[in-house]
Short mmCIF file of C-alpha atoms in Angstrom, two decimals:
data_model
loop_
_atom_site.label_atom_id
_atom_site.label_comp_id
_atom_site.label_asym_id
_atom_site.label_seq_id
_atom_site.Cartn_x
_atom_site.Cartn_y
_atom_site.Cartn_z
CA MET A 1 2.30 8.60 -15.05
CA ILE A 2 1.99 6.67 -11.97
CA SER A 3 -0.70 6.81 -9.04
CA LEU A 4 -0.99 6.83 -5.62
CA THR A 5 -2.68 7.10 -2.63
CA ARG A 6 -3.40 10.23 -0.02
CA LEU A 7 -3.72 8.77 3.46
CA ASN A 8 -7.21 10.29 2.77
CA GLY A 9 -7.97 8.66 0.23
CA GLU A 10 -6.80 11.23 -2.32
CA ARG A 11 -5.07 9.66 -5.99
CA PHE A 12 -3.18 11.38 -7.39
CA ALA A 13 0.05 10.39 -10.35
CA VAL A 14 3.22 10.66 -10.28
CA ASN A 15 6.10 10.73 -12.76
CA PRO A 16 8.23 7.29 -11.19
CA ASP A 17 11.40 8.81 -12.55
CA MET A 18 11.46 11.54 -10.12
CA ILE A 19 11.72 9.87 -7.17
CA GLN A 20 14.31 9.77 -5.51
CA ARG A 21 13.73 7.63 -2.11
CA ALA A 22 10.94 6.03 -0.37
CA ASP A 23 11.00 5.88 3.62
CA ALA A 24 9.33 4.35 6.05
CA THR A 25 8.74 6.41 9.27
CA PRO A 26 6.19 4.97 9.59
CA ASP A 27 4.06 6.59 7.26
CA THR A 28 5.49 6.19 3.26
CA ILE A 29 7.24 9.18 2.85
CA ILE A 30 8.58 10.00 -1.22
CA THR A 31 11.19 12.51 -2.13
CA LEU A 32 11.04 13.53 -5.83
CA ILE A 33 14.87 14.36 -7.72
CA ASP A 34 13.67 19.09 -6.54
CA GLY A 35 12.82 17.97 -2.86
CA THR A 36 9.05 17.45 -2.98
CA LYS A 37 8.12 15.65 -0.12
CA LEU A 38 5.46 12.93 -0.49
CA LEU A 39 2.86 11.69 1.97
CA ILE A 40 1.08 8.55 0.01
CA ALA A 41 -1.13 5.59 1.93
CA GLU A 42 1.19 2.57 -0.06
CA SER A 43 3.83 0.86 1.59
CA ILE A 44 7.76 0.91 0.03
CA ASP A 45 6.97 -2.53 -0.76
CA ARG A 46 3.90 -1.95 -2.88
CA LEU A 47 5.01 1.56 -4.24
CA SER A 48 8.58 -0.96 -5.80
CA GLY A 49 5.65 -3.29 -6.87
CA ILE A 50 3.95 -0.72 -8.55
CA VAL A 51 7.07 1.00 -10.24
CA LEU A 52 8.41 -2.02 -11.72
CA ALA A 53 4.94 -3.26 -13.00
CA HIS A 54 5.32 0.06 -14.97
CA ARG A 55 8.77 0.62 -16.15
CA ALA A 56 7.85 -3.86 -17.49
CA SER A 57 4.37 -2.45 -18.74
CA VAL A 58 6.87 0.31 -20.57
CA ALA A 59 9.69 -1.67 -22.13
CA ALA A 60 6.80 -4.44 -23.73
CA MET A 61 4.43 -1.14 -24.67
CA ALA A 62 7.73 -0.02 -26.93
CA ILE A 63 8.65 -3.70 -28.06
CA GLU A 64 5.15 -4.01 -29.50
CA ILE A 65 5.40 -0.71 -31.08
CA ALA A 66 8.94 -2.26 -32.64
CA GLU A 67 7.29 -5.16 -33.75
CA GLN A 68 4.16 -3.02 -35.51
CA THR A 69 6.42 -1.35 -37.27
CA GLY A 70 8.50 -3.54 -38.79
CA ASP A 71 11.41 -2.29 -36.52
CA ASP A 72 13.42 -5.25 -35.90
CA SER A 73 15.66 -3.53 -34.04
CA LEU A 74 14.68 -3.10 -29.62
CA ALA A 75 13.72 -6.80 -29.99
CA THR A 76 16.63 -7.41 -31.29
CA VAL A 77 18.82 -6.02 -28.88
CA THR A 78 16.63 -7.00 -25.85
CA GLY A 79 17.06 -10.64 -26.71
CA LEU A 80 13.01 -10.66 -26.97
CA HIS A 81 12.51 -11.03 -30.98
CA ASP A 82 11.49 -14.36 -30.45
CA ARG A 83 8.83 -13.40 -28.16
CA PRO A 84 5.99 -11.70 -29.60
CA HIS A 85 4.01 -12.55 -26.71
CA LEU A 86 5.21 -10.86 -23.48
CA HIS A 87 3.83 -8.65 -22.99
CA ALA A 88 3.10 -6.29 -19.23
CA THR A 89 -0.62 -4.79 -18.73
CA PRO A 90 0.11 -1.94 -15.91
CA GLU A 91 -2.72 -2.70 -13.01
CA VAL A 92 -5.78 0.68 -13.05
CA ASP A 93 -7.37 1.23 -9.96
#
């Protein structure tokens, strides 16, 4: 889940995999795959950065879990088995 802000300042969380598109009109409107539209305070560029950081943290966490459990298959497939220092920390507001 990613944390976003409504125009009134209220925070909420949304699953980024459910976002179909984002439009700037000039406020940012995200459309979910079920057609729900959400008006958010973040710009499209900021939204893209939040989603990218979230996905990077998920990938890094999967690699860390694979390394901790001794399952090297994920690290081998991604080519990151030689980089145990790779970590992504999601931004927390």
